[in-house]
Each structure stands twice: as structure tokens, then as C-alpha cells.
Coordinates of C-alpha atoms in Angstrom, one line a residue:
Chain A
M14 CA -58.1 25.5 -42.9
E15 CA -54.6 24.2 -43.9
I16 CA -54.0 20.6 -42.9
T17 CA -51.0 21.6 -40.8
T18 CA -53.0 24.4 -39.1
Q19 CA -55.8 22.0 -38.1
L20 CA -53.2 19.4 -37.0
Q21 CA -51.6 22.0 -34.8
V22 CA -55.0 23.0 -33.3
D23 CA -55.6 19.3 -32.4
Q24 CA -52.1 18.8 -31.1
V25 CA -52.3 21.9 -28.8
Q26 CA -55.6 20.6 -27.4
I27 CA -54.1 17.2 -26.8
E28 CA -50.9 18.6 -25.2
D29 CA -53.0 20.8 -22.9
A30 CA -55.2 17.8 -21.8
L31 CA -52.2 15.6 -21.2
R32 CA -50.5 18.3 -19.1
T33 CA -53.7 18.7 -17.1
Y34 CA -53.8 14.9 -16.3
A35 CA -50.0 14.9 -15.5
A36 CA -50.4 17.8 -13.1
K37 CA -52.6 15.7 -10.9
W38 CA -50.2 12.8 -10.6
P39 CA -48.6 12.2 -7.1
A40 CA -45.0 12.9 -6.5
Y41 CA -43.8 9.6 -5.1
G42 CA -40.1 9.5 -5.8
V43 CA -39.4 10.3 -9.5
L44 CA -42.6 8.5 -10.6
K45 CA -44.4 11.7 -11.8
D46 CA -41.3 13.0 -13.4
A47 CA -40.6 9.7 -15.2
M48 CA -44.2 9.4 -16.4
S49 CA -44.3 13.1 -17.6
Y50 CA -40.9 12.9 -19.2
S51 CA -42.0 10.4 -21.8
L52 CA -45.7 11.5 -22.1
L53 CA -44.9 15.2 -22.6
S54 CA -41.9 14.7 -24.9
G55 CA -43.7 15.8 -28.0
G56 CA -44.2 13.4 -30.9
K57 CA -46.7 13.7 -33.7
R58 CA -49.7 12.6 -31.6
I59 CA -51.1 10.9 -34.6
R60 CA -53.2 8.4 -32.6
P61 CA -55.0 11.0 -30.4
V62 CA -55.5 13.3 -33.4
L63 CA -57.3 10.4 -35.1
V64 CA -59.5 9.9 -32.1
L65 CA -60.5 13.5 -32.1
E66 CA -61.0 13.8 -35.9
I67 CA -63.0 10.5 -36.3
C68 CA -65.2 11.6 -33.4
K69 CA -65.9 14.9 -35.1
L70 CA -66.5 13.1 -38.5
F71 CA -69.4 11.2 -36.8
G72 CA -71.0 14.2 -35.1
G73 CA -69.2 14.3 -31.8
T74 CA -67.0 17.0 -30.4
A75 CA -63.3 17.1 -29.7
E76 CA -64.1 17.5 -26.0
D77 CA -66.1 14.2 -26.1
A78 CA -63.1 12.4 -27.5
L79 CA -60.3 13.9 -25.4
P80 CA -60.3 11.4 -22.5
F81 CA -60.2 8.5 -25.0
A82 CA -57.5 10.3 -27.0
C83 CA -55.3 11.0 -23.9
G84 CA -55.8 7.4 -22.5
L85 CA -54.7 5.9 -25.9
E86 CA -51.7 8.1 -26.0
M87 CA -50.7 7.1 -22.4
V88 CA -50.9 3.4 -23.5
H89 CA -48.8 4.2 -26.6
T90 CA -46.2 6.0 -24.4
Y91 CA -45.9 3.2 -21.9
S92 CA -45.2 0.8 -24.8
L93 CA -42.4 3.0 -26.0
I94 CA -40.8 3.1 -22.5
H95 CA -40.9 -0.7 -22.1
D96 CA -39.8 -1.4 -25.7
D97 CA -36.7 0.8 -25.1
L98 CA -35.6 -1.2 -22.0
P99 CA -32.2 -3.0 -22.1
C100 CA -34.0 -6.4 -22.0
M101 CA -36.0 -5.4 -25.1
D102 CA -34.7 -3.2 -27.9
D103 CA -32.1 -1.6 -25.6
D104 CA -32.4 1.9 -27.2
D105 CA -30.6 4.9 -25.7
F106 CA -32.5 7.6 -27.7
R107 CA -36.1 8.3 -28.5
R108 CA -37.3 11.5 -30.3
G109 CA -33.8 12.8 -30.0
K110 CA -33.8 12.6 -26.2
P111 CA -32.3 9.9 -23.9
T112 CA -34.8 7.1 -23.3
N113 CA -36.7 6.9 -20.0
H114 CA -34.5 4.2 -18.4
K115 CA -31.3 6.2 -19.3
V116 CA -32.7 9.1 -17.3
F117 CA -34.5 7.5 -14.4
G118 CA -33.1 4.0 -14.2
Q119 CA -34.7 0.7 -15.2
A120 CA -36.9 0.1 -12.2
N121 CA -38.4 3.6 -12.5
A122 CA -38.9 3.1 -16.3
V123 CA -40.7 -0.1 -15.8
L124 CA -42.9 1.5 -13.1
A125 CA -43.5 4.6 -15.1
G126 CA -44.7 2.4 -18.0
D127 CA -46.9 0.4 -15.6
A128 CA -48.4 3.6 -14.1
L129 CA -49.1 5.1 -17.5
L130 CA -50.8 1.9 -18.7
T131 CA -52.9 1.7 -15.6
T132 CA -53.8 5.4 -15.5
A133 CA -55.0 5.2 -19.1
F134 CA -57.8 3.0 -18.0
A135 CA -58.7 5.4 -15.1
V136 CA -58.8 8.3 -17.6
L137 CA -61.2 6.4 -19.9
A138 CA -63.3 5.2 -17.0
E139 CA -63.8 8.7 -15.8
A140 CA -64.8 10.2 -19.2
S141 CA -68.0 12.2 -19.2
L142 CA -69.8 9.9 -21.8
P143 CA -72.7 7.5 -21.5
A144 CA -71.5 4.4 -19.6
E145 CA -72.1 2.1 -22.6
R146 CA -69.6 4.1 -24.7
V147 CA -67.1 4.1 -21.9
Q148 CA -67.4 0.3 -21.5
R149 CA -67.1 -0.2 -25.3
G150 CA -64.1 2.2 -25.5
I151 CA -62.2 0.4 -22.7
A152 CA -62.8 -3.0 -24.3
A153 CA -61.5 -1.7 -27.6
L154 CA -58.4 -0.2 -26.1
A155 CA -57.6 -3.2 -23.9
N156 CA -58.0 -5.7 -26.7
A157 CA -55.9 -3.6 -29.1
A158 CA -53.1 -3.2 -26.5
G159 CA -53.0 -6.7 -25.0
P160 CA -51.8 -10.1 -26.0
N161 CA -54.0 -10.2 -29.1
G162 CA -52.6 -6.9 -30.2
M163 CA -49.7 -4.7 -29.3
V164 CA -48.0 -6.9 -26.7
G165 CA -48.4 -10.0 -28.9
G166 CA -46.7 -8.0 -31.7
Q167 CA -43.8 -7.0 -29.5
V168 CA -43.3 -10.7 -28.5
L169 CA -43.2 -11.7 -32.2
D170 CA -41.0 -8.7 -33.1
L171 CA -38.4 -9.8 -30.5
L172 CA -38.6 -13.4 -31.7
G173 CA -38.1 -12.3 -35.3
E174 CA -34.9 -10.4 -34.6
G175 CA -31.9 -11.8 -36.5
N176 CA -34.2 -13.9 -38.8
S177 CA -35.1 -13.2 -42.4
L178 CA -38.9 -12.9 -42.3
Q179 CA -41.3 -13.3 -45.2
E180 CA -43.6 -10.4 -46.1
E181 CA -46.6 -12.2 -44.4
E182 CA -44.7 -12.5 -41.2
I183 CA -43.6 -8.8 -41.2
L184 CA -47.2 -7.9 -42.0
A185 CA -48.5 -10.0 -39.1
I186 CA -46.1 -8.4 -36.7
E187 CA -46.7 -4.8 -37.8
S188 CA -50.4 -5.3 -37.8
L189 CA -50.3 -6.5 -34.2
K190 CA -47.6 -4.1 -32.9
T191 CA -48.7 -0.8 -34.5
G192 CA -51.8 -1.5 -36.6
C193 CA -54.1 -2.6 -33.7
M194 CA -53.5 0.7 -31.8
I195 CA -54.0 2.9 -34.8
E196 CA -57.2 1.0 -35.6
A197 CA -58.2 1.4 -31.9
A198 CA -57.7 5.2 -32.2
A199 CA -60.3 5.2 -35.0
R200 CA -62.7 3.0 -33.1
L201 CA -62.4 5.1 -29.9
G202 CA -63.2 8.2 -31.9
A203 CA -66.3 6.5 -33.4
I204 CA -67.4 5.1 -30.0
A205 CA -67.0 8.5 -28.3
A206 CA -69.3 10.0 -31.0
G207 CA -71.9 7.2 -30.5
S208 CA -71.5 6.2 -34.1
T209 CA -73.3 3.2 -35.8
P210 CA -71.5 -0.1 -36.2
E211 CA -71.1 0.6 -40.0
E212 CA -69.5 4.0 -39.3
E213 CA -67.1 2.4 -36.7
A214 CA -66.2 -0.4 -39.2
A215 CA -65.4 2.2 -42.0
A216 CA -63.3 4.2 -39.6
A217 CA -61.4 1.1 -38.5
A218 CA -60.8 0.1 -42.2
Y219 CA -59.5 3.6 -43.0
A220 CA -57.2 3.3 -40.0
R221 CA -55.9 -0.1 -40.8
K222 CA -54.7 1.0 -44.3
L223 CA -53.4 4.3 -42.9
G224 CA -51.5 2.4 -40.2
L225 CA -49.8 0.1 -42.6
A226 CA -48.9 3.0 -44.9
F227 CA -47.5 4.8 -41.8
Q228 CA -45.3 1.8 -40.9
V229 CA -44.0 1.3 -44.5
R230 CA -43.2 5.1 -44.6
D231 CA -41.3 4.6 -41.3
D232 CA -39.3 1.8 -42.8
I233 CA -38.4 4.1 -45.8
L234 CA -37.4 6.9 -43.5
D235 CA -35.2 4.6 -41.4
V236 CA -33.1 4.2 -44.6
M237 CA -33.6 7.5 -46.4
G238 CA -34.4 10.0 -43.7
D239 CA -32.5 12.8 -42.1
E240 CA -31.4 11.8 -38.7
G241 CA -31.9 15.2 -37.1
E242 CA -35.4 15.5 -38.5
F243 CA -36.5 11.8 -38.0
G244 CA -35.4 11.9 -34.3
K245 CA -33.7 8.4 -34.3
P246 CA -30.6 7.0 -35.8
I247 CA -30.9 6.2 -39.5
G248 CA -30.2 2.5 -40.3
S249 CA -31.3 1.4 -36.8
D250 CA -33.5 -1.4 -38.2
Q251 CA -30.6 -2.9 -40.0
A252 CA -28.3 -2.5 -37.0
N253 CA -31.0 -4.2 -34.8
Q254 CA -31.3 -7.0 -37.5
K255 CA -35.0 -6.2 -38.0
S256 CA -36.7 -7.5 -41.1
T257 CA -38.4 -4.5 -42.8
F258 CA -40.6 -4.1 -45.9
V259 CA -37.8 -2.0 -47.5
A260 CA -35.2 -4.7 -47.1
L261 CA -37.7 -7.2 -48.7
K262 CA -39.2 -5.1 -51.5
G263 CA -36.9 -2.2 -52.1
I264 CA -37.5 1.6 -51.7
A265 CA -39.4 2.2 -55.0
A266 CA -41.9 -0.6 -54.5
C267 CA -42.5 0.6 -50.9
E268 CA -43.0 4.2 -52.0
A269 CA -45.6 3.0 -54.6
W270 CA -47.2 0.8 -51.9
V271 CA -47.6 3.8 -49.5
Q272 CA -49.5 5.7 -52.2
E273 CA -51.7 2.7 -52.9
L274 CA -52.5 2.1 -49.2
T275 CA -53.3 5.8 -48.8
Q276 CA -55.7 5.7 -51.7
E277 CA -57.4 2.6 -50.2
A278 CA -57.6 4.3 -46.8
V279 CA -59.3 7.5 -48.0
A280 CA -61.7 5.4 -50.2
F281 CA -63.3 4.0 -47.0
L282 CA -64.3 7.5 -45.9
A283 CA -66.1 8.3 -49.3
P284 CA -69.6 7.9 -47.8
F285 CA -69.1 10.6 -45.2
S286 CA -69.2 14.4 -45.5
G287 CA -66.7 16.3 -43.5
R288 CA -64.0 13.8 -44.4
E289 CA -61.6 16.3 -45.9
F290 CA -59.2 16.6 -43.0
L291 CA -58.9 12.9 -42.5
C292 CA -58.2 12.4 -46.3
E293 CA -55.6 15.1 -46.3
L294 CA -54.0 13.7 -43.1
A295 CA -53.5 10.3 -44.9
H296 CA -51.7 12.0 -47.8
F297 CA -49.8 14.2 -45.4
L298 CA -48.5 11.2 -43.5
A299 CA -47.6 9.4 -46.7
R300 CA -45.2 12.1 -47.6
R301 CA -43.9 12.9 -44.1
T302 CA -40.1 13.2 -43.5
K303 CA -40.2 12.7 -39.7
Chain B
M45 CA -70.0 -24.7 6.3
E46 CA -66.5 -24.7 7.6
I47 CA -64.5 -21.6 6.7
T48 CA -61.9 -23.7 4.9
T49 CA -64.6 -25.5 2.9
Q50 CA -66.2 -22.3 1.7
L51 CA -62.8 -20.9 1.0
Q52 CA -62.0 -23.9 -1.2
V53 CA -65.3 -23.6 -3.0
D54 CA -64.5 -20.0 -3.9
Q55 CA -60.9 -20.9 -4.8
V56 CA -62.0 -23.7 -7.2
Q57 CA -64.5 -21.3 -8.9
I58 CA -61.8 -18.7 -9.3
E59 CA -59.2 -21.2 -10.6
D60 CA -61.7 -22.5 -13.1
A61 CA -62.6 -19.0 -14.3
L62 CA -58.9 -18.0 -14.6
R63 CA -58.1 -21.1 -16.6
T64 CA -61.0 -20.4 -18.9
Y65 CA -59.7 -16.9 -19.6
A66 CA -56.1 -18.2 -20.0
A67 CA -57.3 -20.9 -22.5
K68 CA -58.3 -18.1 -24.9
W69 CA -55.0 -16.3 -25.0
P70 CA -53.0 -16.4 -28.2
A71 CA -49.9 -18.5 -28.4
Y72 CA -47.4 -15.8 -29.7
G73 CA -44.0 -17.1 -28.7
V74 CA -44.0 -17.9 -25.0
L75 CA -46.5 -15.1 -24.1
K76 CA -49.4 -17.4 -23.2
D77 CA -47.2 -19.7 -21.2
A78 CA -45.5 -16.9 -19.4
M79 CA -48.8 -15.3 -18.5
S80 CA -50.3 -18.6 -17.4
Y81 CA -47.3 -19.7 -15.4
S82 CA -47.7 -16.9 -12.9
L83 CA -51.5 -16.5 -13.0
L84 CA -52.2 -20.2 -12.5
S85 CA -49.4 -20.9 -9.9
G86 CA -51.8 -21.2 -7.0
G87 CA -51.6 -18.7 -4.2
K88 CA -54.3 -18.0 -1.6
R89 CA -56.5 -16.0 -4.0
I90 CA -57.5 -13.8 -1.1
R91 CA -58.3 -10.8 -3.2
P92 CA -60.7 -12.5 -5.7
V93 CA -62.3 -14.4 -2.7
L94 CA -63.0 -11.0 -1.2
V95 CA -64.6 -9.8 -4.4
L96 CA -66.9 -12.8 -4.5
E97 CA -67.9 -12.8 -0.9
I98 CA -68.5 -9.1 -0.6
C99 CA -70.7 -9.3 -3.7
K100 CA -72.7 -12.1 -2.1
L101 CA -72.9 -10.1 1.2
F102 CA -74.7 -7.4 -0.7
G103 CA -77.1 -9.6 -2.6
G104 CA -75.1 -10.4 -5.8
T105 CA -74.0 -13.8 -7.0
A106 CA -70.5 -15.2 -7.3
E107 CA -71.0 -15.3 -11.0
D108 CA -71.8 -11.5 -11.1
A109 CA -68.5 -11.0 -9.4
L110 CA -66.2 -13.4 -11.2
P111 CA -65.0 -11.1 -14.0
F112 CA -64.1 -8.4 -11.5
A113 CA -62.4 -11.0 -9.3
C114 CA -60.4 -12.5 -12.1
G115 CA -59.4 -9.1 -13.5
L116 CA -58.2 -8.0 -10.1
E117 CA -56.2 -11.2 -9.7
M118 CA -54.5 -10.6 -13.1
V119 CA -53.4 -7.1 -11.9
H120 CA -52.1 -8.6 -8.7
T121 CA -50.2 -11.2 -10.7
Y122 CA -48.6 -8.7 -13.1
S123 CA -47.4 -6.7 -10.1
L124 CA -45.7 -9.8 -8.6
I125 CA -43.9 -10.5 -12.0
H126 CA -42.6 -7.0 -12.3
D127 CA -41.7 -6.7 -8.6
D128 CA -39.5 -9.8 -8.9
L129 CA -37.5 -8.5 -11.9
P130 CA -33.7 -8.1 -11.5
C131 CA -34.1 -4.2 -11.7
M132 CA -36.7 -4.3 -8.8
D133 CA -36.5 -6.8 -5.9
D134 CA -34.5 -9.3 -7.9
D135 CA -36.2 -12.4 -6.5
D136 CA -35.5 -15.9 -7.8
F137 CA -38.4 -17.7 -6.1
R138 CA -42.1 -17.0 -5.6
R139 CA -44.5 -19.4 -4.0
G140 CA -41.7 -22.0 -4.0
K141 CA -41.2 -21.9 -7.8
P142 CA -38.7 -20.0 -9.9
T143 CA -39.9 -16.5 -10.7
N144 CA -41.3 -15.6 -14.1
H145 CA -38.1 -14.0 -15.5
K146 CA -36.0 -17.0 -14.3
V147 CA -38.1 -19.2 -16.5
F148 CA -39.0 -17.0 -19.5
G149 CA -36.3 -14.3 -19.5
Q150 CA -36.6 -10.7 -18.6
A151 CA -38.2 -9.4 -21.9
N152 CA -41.0 -12.0 -21.7
A153 CA -41.5 -11.4 -18.0
V154 CA -42.0 -7.7 -18.6
L155 CA -44.3 -8.4 -21.5
A156 CA -46.3 -11.1 -19.7
G157 CA -46.9 -8.6 -16.9
D158 CA -47.9 -5.9 -19.4
A159 CA -50.3 -8.3 -21.1
L160 CA -51.9 -9.4 -17.8
L161 CA -52.4 -5.8 -16.7
T162 CA -54.0 -4.9 -20.1
T163 CA -56.1 -8.1 -20.3
A164 CA -57.5 -7.4 -16.8
F165 CA -59.2 -4.3 -18.1
A166 CA -60.6 -6.2 -21.1
V167 CA -62.0 -8.8 -18.7
L168 CA -63.7 -6.1 -16.6
A169 CA -65.0 -4.3 -19.6
E170 CA -66.6 -7.5 -21.0
A171 CA -68.4 -8.3 -17.7
S172 CA -72.1 -9.0 -18.1
L173 CA -73.2 -6.3 -15.7
P174 CA -74.9 -3.0 -16.1
A175 CA -72.5 -0.5 -17.9
E176 CA -72.5 1.9 -15.0
R177 CA -71.2 -0.9 -12.6
V178 CA -68.5 -1.8 -15.2
Q179 CA -67.4 1.8 -15.5
R180 CA -67.3 2.2 -11.7
G181 CA -65.4 -1.1 -11.3
I182 CA -62.8 -0.2 -13.8
A183 CA -62.2 3.2 -12.2
A184 CA -61.8 1.6 -8.8
L185 CA -59.3 -0.9 -10.0
A186 CA -57.3 1.5 -12.1
N187 CA -57.1 4.0 -9.3
A188 CA -56.0 1.3 -6.8
A189 CA -53.4 -0.1 -9.1
G190 CA -51.9 3.1 -10.5
P191 CA -49.6 5.9 -9.3
N192 CA -51.9 6.8 -6.5
G193 CA -51.9 3.2 -5.3
M194 CA -49.9 0.1 -5.9
V195 CA -47.3 1.5 -8.3
G196 CA -46.8 4.5 -6.1
G197 CA -46.2 2.1 -3.2
Q198 CA -43.6 0.1 -5.1
V199 CA -41.7 3.3 -6.0
L200 CA -41.7 4.3 -2.3
D201 CA -40.8 0.7 -1.3
L202 CA -37.7 0.7 -3.6
L203 CA -36.7 4.2 -2.3
G204 CA -37.0 3.1 1.3
E205 CA -34.7 0.0 0.9
G206 CA -31.6 0.3 3.1
N207 CA -33.1 3.2 5.1
S208 CA -34.6 2.9 8.6
L209 CA -38.2 4.0 8.1
Q210 CA -40.6 5.3 10.8
E211 CA -43.9 3.5 11.5
E212 CA -45.8 6.2 9.6
E213 CA -43.6 5.8 6.5
I214 CA -44.0 2.0 6.5
L215 CA -47.7 2.4 7.0
A216 CA -47.9 4.8 4.0
I217 CA -45.9 2.4 1.8
E218 CA -47.9 -0.7 2.8
S219 CA -51.2 1.1 2.5
L220 CA -50.4 2.1 -1.1
K221 CA -48.6 -1.1 -2.2
T222 CA -50.9 -3.8 -0.8
G223 CA -53.8 -2.0 1.1
C224 CA -55.2 -0.2 -2.0
M225 CA -55.7 -3.4 -3.9
I226 CA -57.3 -5.3 -1.0
E227 CA -59.6 -2.3 -0.5
A228 CA -60.3 -2.4 -4.3
A229 CA -61.3 -6.1 -4.0
A230 CA -64.0 -5.1 -1.5
R231 CA -65.1 -2.2 -3.6
L232 CA -65.3 -4.3 -6.7
G233 CA -67.5 -6.9 -4.9
A234 CA -69.8 -4.1 -3.7
I235 CA -70.0 -2.5 -7.1
A236 CA -70.7 -5.8 -8.8
A237 CA -73.6 -6.3 -6.4
G238 CA -75.0 -2.8 -7.1
S239 CA -74.6 -1.9 -3.4
T240 CA -75.3 1.5 -1.9
P241 CA -72.4 3.9 -1.3
E242 CA -72.8 3.2 2.5
E243 CA -72.4 -0.5 1.9
E244 CA -69.4 0.0 -0.4
A245 CA -67.8 2.3 2.3
A246 CA -68.3 -0.3 5.0
A247 CA -66.8 -3.0 2.9
A248 CA -63.8 -0.8 2.0
A249 CA -63.2 0.0 5.7
Y250 CA -63.3 -3.7 6.6
A251 CA -60.8 -4.4 3.8
R252 CA -58.4 -1.7 4.9
K253 CA -58.1 -3.1 8.4
L254 CA -58.0 -6.7 7.0
G255 CA -55.3 -5.7 4.5
L256 CA -53.1 -4.1 7.2
A257 CA -53.5 -7.1 9.5
F258 CA -52.6 -9.3 6.5
Q259 CA -49.4 -7.3 5.9
V260 CA -48.4 -7.3 9.6
R261 CA -49.0 -11.1 9.7
D262 CA -46.8 -11.4 6.6
D263 CA -44.0 -9.5 8.4
I264 CA -44.3 -11.9 11.3
L265 CA -44.2 -15.0 9.1
D266 CA -41.1 -13.6 7.3
V267 CA -39.3 -13.9 10.7
M268 CA -41.1 -16.8 12.4
G269 CA -42.5 -18.8 9.6
D270 CA -41.6 -22.2 8.2
E271 CA -39.9 -21.8 4.8
G272 CA -41.5 -24.7 3.1
E273 CA -45.0 -23.7 4.2
F274 CA -44.5 -19.9 3.7
G275 CA -43.2 -20.4 0.1
K276 CA -40.4 -17.8 0.3
P277 CA -37.2 -17.6 2.2
I278 CA -37.5 -16.7 5.8
G279 CA -35.6 -13.5 6.7
S280 CA -35.8 -12.1 3.2
D281 CA -37.1 -8.7 4.4
Q282 CA -34.0 -8.3 6.5
A283 CA -31.7 -9.6 3.7
N284 CA -33.3 -7.0 1.3
Q285 CA -32.9 -4.3 4.0
K286 CA -36.6 -3.7 4.1
S287 CA -38.0 -1.9 7.1
T288 CA -40.9 -3.9 8.6
F289 CA -43.4 -3.5 11.4
V290 CA -41.7 -6.4 13.2
A291 CA -38.3 -4.8 13.1
L292 CA -39.8 -1.6 14.5
K293 CA -42.2 -2.9 17.2
G294 CA -41.2 -6.5 17.9
I295 CA -43.1 -9.8 17.4
A296 CA -45.4 -9.6 20.5
A297 CA -46.6 -6.1 19.8
C298 CA -47.3 -7.1 16.1
E299 CA -49.2 -10.2 17.1
A300 CA -51.4 -8.1 19.4
W301 CA -51.9 -5.5 16.7
V302 CA -53.0 -8.2 14.2
Q303 CA -55.7 -9.2 16.6
E304 CA -56.8 -5.6 17.2
L305 CA -57.0 -4.8 13.5
T306 CA -59.0 -8.0 12.9
Q307 CA -61.5 -6.9 15.6
E308 CA -61.8 -3.5 14.0
A309 CA -62.2 -5.1 10.5
V310 CA -65.1 -7.3 11.5
A311 CA -66.8 -4.5 13.4
F312 CA -67.4 -2.7 10.2
L313 CA -69.6 -5.6 9.0
A314 CA -71.8 -5.6 12.1
P315 CA -74.8 -4.0 10.3
F316 CA -75.0 -6.7 7.7
S317 CA -76.6 -10.2 8.0
G318 CA -74.7 -13.0 6.2
R319 CA -71.4 -11.6 7.3
E320 CA -70.2 -14.8 9.1
F321 CA -67.8 -16.0 6.4
L322 CA -66.1 -12.6 6.0
C323 CA -65.7 -12.3 9.8
E324 CA -64.3 -15.8 10.0
L325 CA -62.0 -15.1 7.0
A326 CA -60.5 -12.2 8.9
H327 CA -59.7 -14.4 11.9
F328 CA -58.5 -17.2 9.7
L329 CA -56.0 -14.8 8.0
A330 CA -54.9 -13.4 11.3
R331 CA -53.7 -16.9 12.4
R332 CA -52.4 -18.1 9.1
T333 CA -49.0 -19.8 8.8
K334 CA -48.5 -19.4 5.0

């Protein structure tokens, strides 16, 4: 099957599952609408796709992995809503649409984010998997998303604005802010499948390299991309005075680095049969234009 | 043992455990300070005390219950930080101290809240209890704190500001906003102890009545209390145009109602030996002045 075809199959399955969860949310004020607006606004769904595909790599089914995949995507979505708030990055557009607080107001945007984050853990806790796997999955997600992971990265990112950061500092921020959650996606897939610790470690190593390649590619597209295709304004990093890998190393070095990281990512999957999709996915993301 | 002595023993154990968790948080920017500022700012710790005492009622130990108790208190604390934000209730003081965003700024206050909410689930997931109990505990907490519980209540509370609400509407808001989390405290204690479904249901029923009595008493203190003792400005509900039980029914009727709810609460514990502390706690809270 073509990479884009399998990707679409996964994406459809994820969208259906997310819509099923959203349909059950209560309609207090605009809460359900505000949660659904951001959760069901498309996006590449790379993180939940990784959960599904890593789970399948280690002998599980997509159905086993879906609650973990959907919970992770809810956490990712909450982080985008809160990051866009006026007191944070103050962004008006996300994926070509007005940001959550522009549509629903700040109070509802904060609460929609809070509700998505909280609901994510209910979704994981109610997965039909052995309790040990559920417990491990929740620990992996909470640790990746919390102060030692994504939230810590956002704090450092805000602190770094307007300063010229060194490569190690940008690496530390990106690793916390986006890397931890992409690694968590791989771990959640492995945990859902009941994989061995060695398998989980290999999947996590693949995801760490893939996540960094993804972020470097994002920095490149922020300079070189097509605004309509990319979904956010070109040059926004510079406008927001964010230090990026591109500003530090230049486009050509970053393009070579993305290729190198992608090779390193797929190398971690060499021991496993059935790895073709995940290897192609890494190459596909390395050349993406949106 | 005197009720206040046992209460202090529990509170000390909870404070120690919270401080131990906080000591391990990473020092990215002011994140650890902002999280600790609100989490370790005192308060009555009624919710975690309930977790410990209900667990002991059903044959568990305080140590069994501590991770659940601390996680629940972290969720409660995050909700106070976000509720106080300028886009929500816009409060400058909480427990006699400046609110989180007044000290650390809005961005850090949002992120400290996010981090506390996320960390709570890591704390529960890492509890040394059978995996089934951990899974049930996380589901109970996430459902109580999410859109069907606390967050839903806050949405309705903001919507209701400036309107004259009926008793049923105030009841619905309070039940979601504060009742669900007090009920969750009782459920978490029962789950940590490995109680039967009947025991968990009785504990939940006790907590629902106690939680409502607590809220009505809060409304009374908001009108009749001593500002220094109560820790927040007297008359703030009226100033914020919040509909309260006191505004609707009057002080005398509310005082009688608190007594009635307290009697109903303790009646649910009648089948269980070792219920003395929890019965006294209900009466103690009914006559509290802060």
C-alpha cells in the first residue's frame, strides 16, 4: 500500500474515534463546541498515527491503540489552545483558522484546554487493555506532558523569546516541548501492544530522532514554505523573536540534518519486520511541505 | 483522639507528602516555584483528608491512600489557579495571599496549573497499589475533574454571573464545580482500600451531602464571616454578581439546611464501624468559621 494511502486509513480511523468521543461530551455553555473546534480541526495526526503503527509493529491491533492515540491527541490539542492564548504566544490563526480564544473567548479557551487535558486521562483509563498497560500508558503520557516534558519546554520557550539561544539551548527546549510527546506516542503504541522493554526503547529512540527531524523541518518550512499550504504565516518565528535551528545553522545545513536524523531514526527499527510503513513515514515527513 | 488532633495528624502527613513531590519538580524558569506557591500555601486539605480517612474506614492505610490524596489536591489546586485568572474570576487574593498570576504572571499561572493537573495523573499512575485500583482511581478523578464535572461547573458558573439563578440551577453548578471533586475524594479513598461497590457508593453518598453542606456553609461565611479568618474578602459573591444559596433562601434557612445535610451525610456511614472521625468531621465542617 502507498504510504499516503495507509496514512489516510489511519487518519480516518483516528478522526472517527475522536468524533465518537466528542459526541459524548456534555453541552455546558460552549464547552463542547470549544473542545471540538480545536480537536476536530484536522491536522496531520502524526502523533496518534505513530501510536497506531508502533502498536501494530509489535503485534497489537489499531483498535488496541486507539484510546491511547486519541488521549495523546487530546493532550496535544490542549497544548496548542493554551500556547495560542494572548498571555502566551498570542496567535490569531492555527491551521488556517482563527485560534480557539478568538472564537470562544479566553475563559472558554482556557477551560476547553483544561477539559481536553483532563478527558485525555479518562480516555486512557477507560481503555479495554490489561490494567498494567493502562497504568504504564498513563504514567508515560503524564510524564511526557508535564513539568519534566511539554509544559517545562513551553516555560523555557517563553523565557527564551527575544534572546539569541545556543544550539544546545534550542535542542533542550525542542526536546521537552515537542520531542517528549512524540516519544510518548511511540511508547504508548509499544505499551498498548504489550511489547518488551527493548522494543519500547527502540520505538522511543526512533521517535526521538523523528521528532527532532520534524521540528527542524518545521523551522525550514517557517522560512521557505507556502503560507496557504503550511497553514500558518511564513516568518512567524522571526516575527516572534524565536531562536530556530535555521537562524543558527542555515537552510542547507538544516536540510542535510533532517536527512541524517531520518536515517538514524529508521536504523533503530532495523531489527523488526513489518517496519516498512514507519520507515517510509519518516522519509515522508522529512520532505513534507505542510 | 480529638477531631482537631486527628485532623492535624492527617494534614501534616499530607503536607509532608506534597512537599516530597514538589521537591522533585524541575526548576525550569519559575515553574517549580509557581506550582509550589499554590500547592503548599496551606488550606484545609479537606479533600485529601477525606481520601485518607475513607481509605482507613474500609481497611486500607493512610499510606495506601496518600498518592491518590496528593493527586486530587494537585487537581484542586490547579483549578483554583485557573479560576483566579483575569479572564475568569479575576481574583487578586486567595487564602490571604496574592493569587498565582499576581506573583508569577498570567503565562506562568496558566502553565503552573497545566503542570499540576498533568502531574496529578503521574502521581496516581505511580501509586504502589494493584493496577486495577490505579486504573479505577484515575478514571474517577478524571471524570470528576473534566467537562462532566468540575470544568463543566466552572463554565456554567461563568455563564451564570450577573443572572438571577433558581435554586436548581445553583445546585447543578455547585454539584459539578465542587461536589464532584469531594465525591471523587471519597471514591478515591474507597478505591485505594479495595472496597466493595456498596462501600464506595455509601462513601460517595456521604461525600455528596457533606460537599453540599460545605458549599452552603461557604456561602454563609461569605456574608457573615470574619475576613481575616475566612481568608478572602467578605461579600465577594455579591460583588462578583454570583447567585448564592444565601441570597435565595436567607441565612437562617441555610444554617438549618447545613445541619440537615450533615445529618444525612453521617447517616450513610451508619453501617460501618470506625466511622467516628468522619461523622465528627462532617459536624466540624458544618460549624467552621474559615
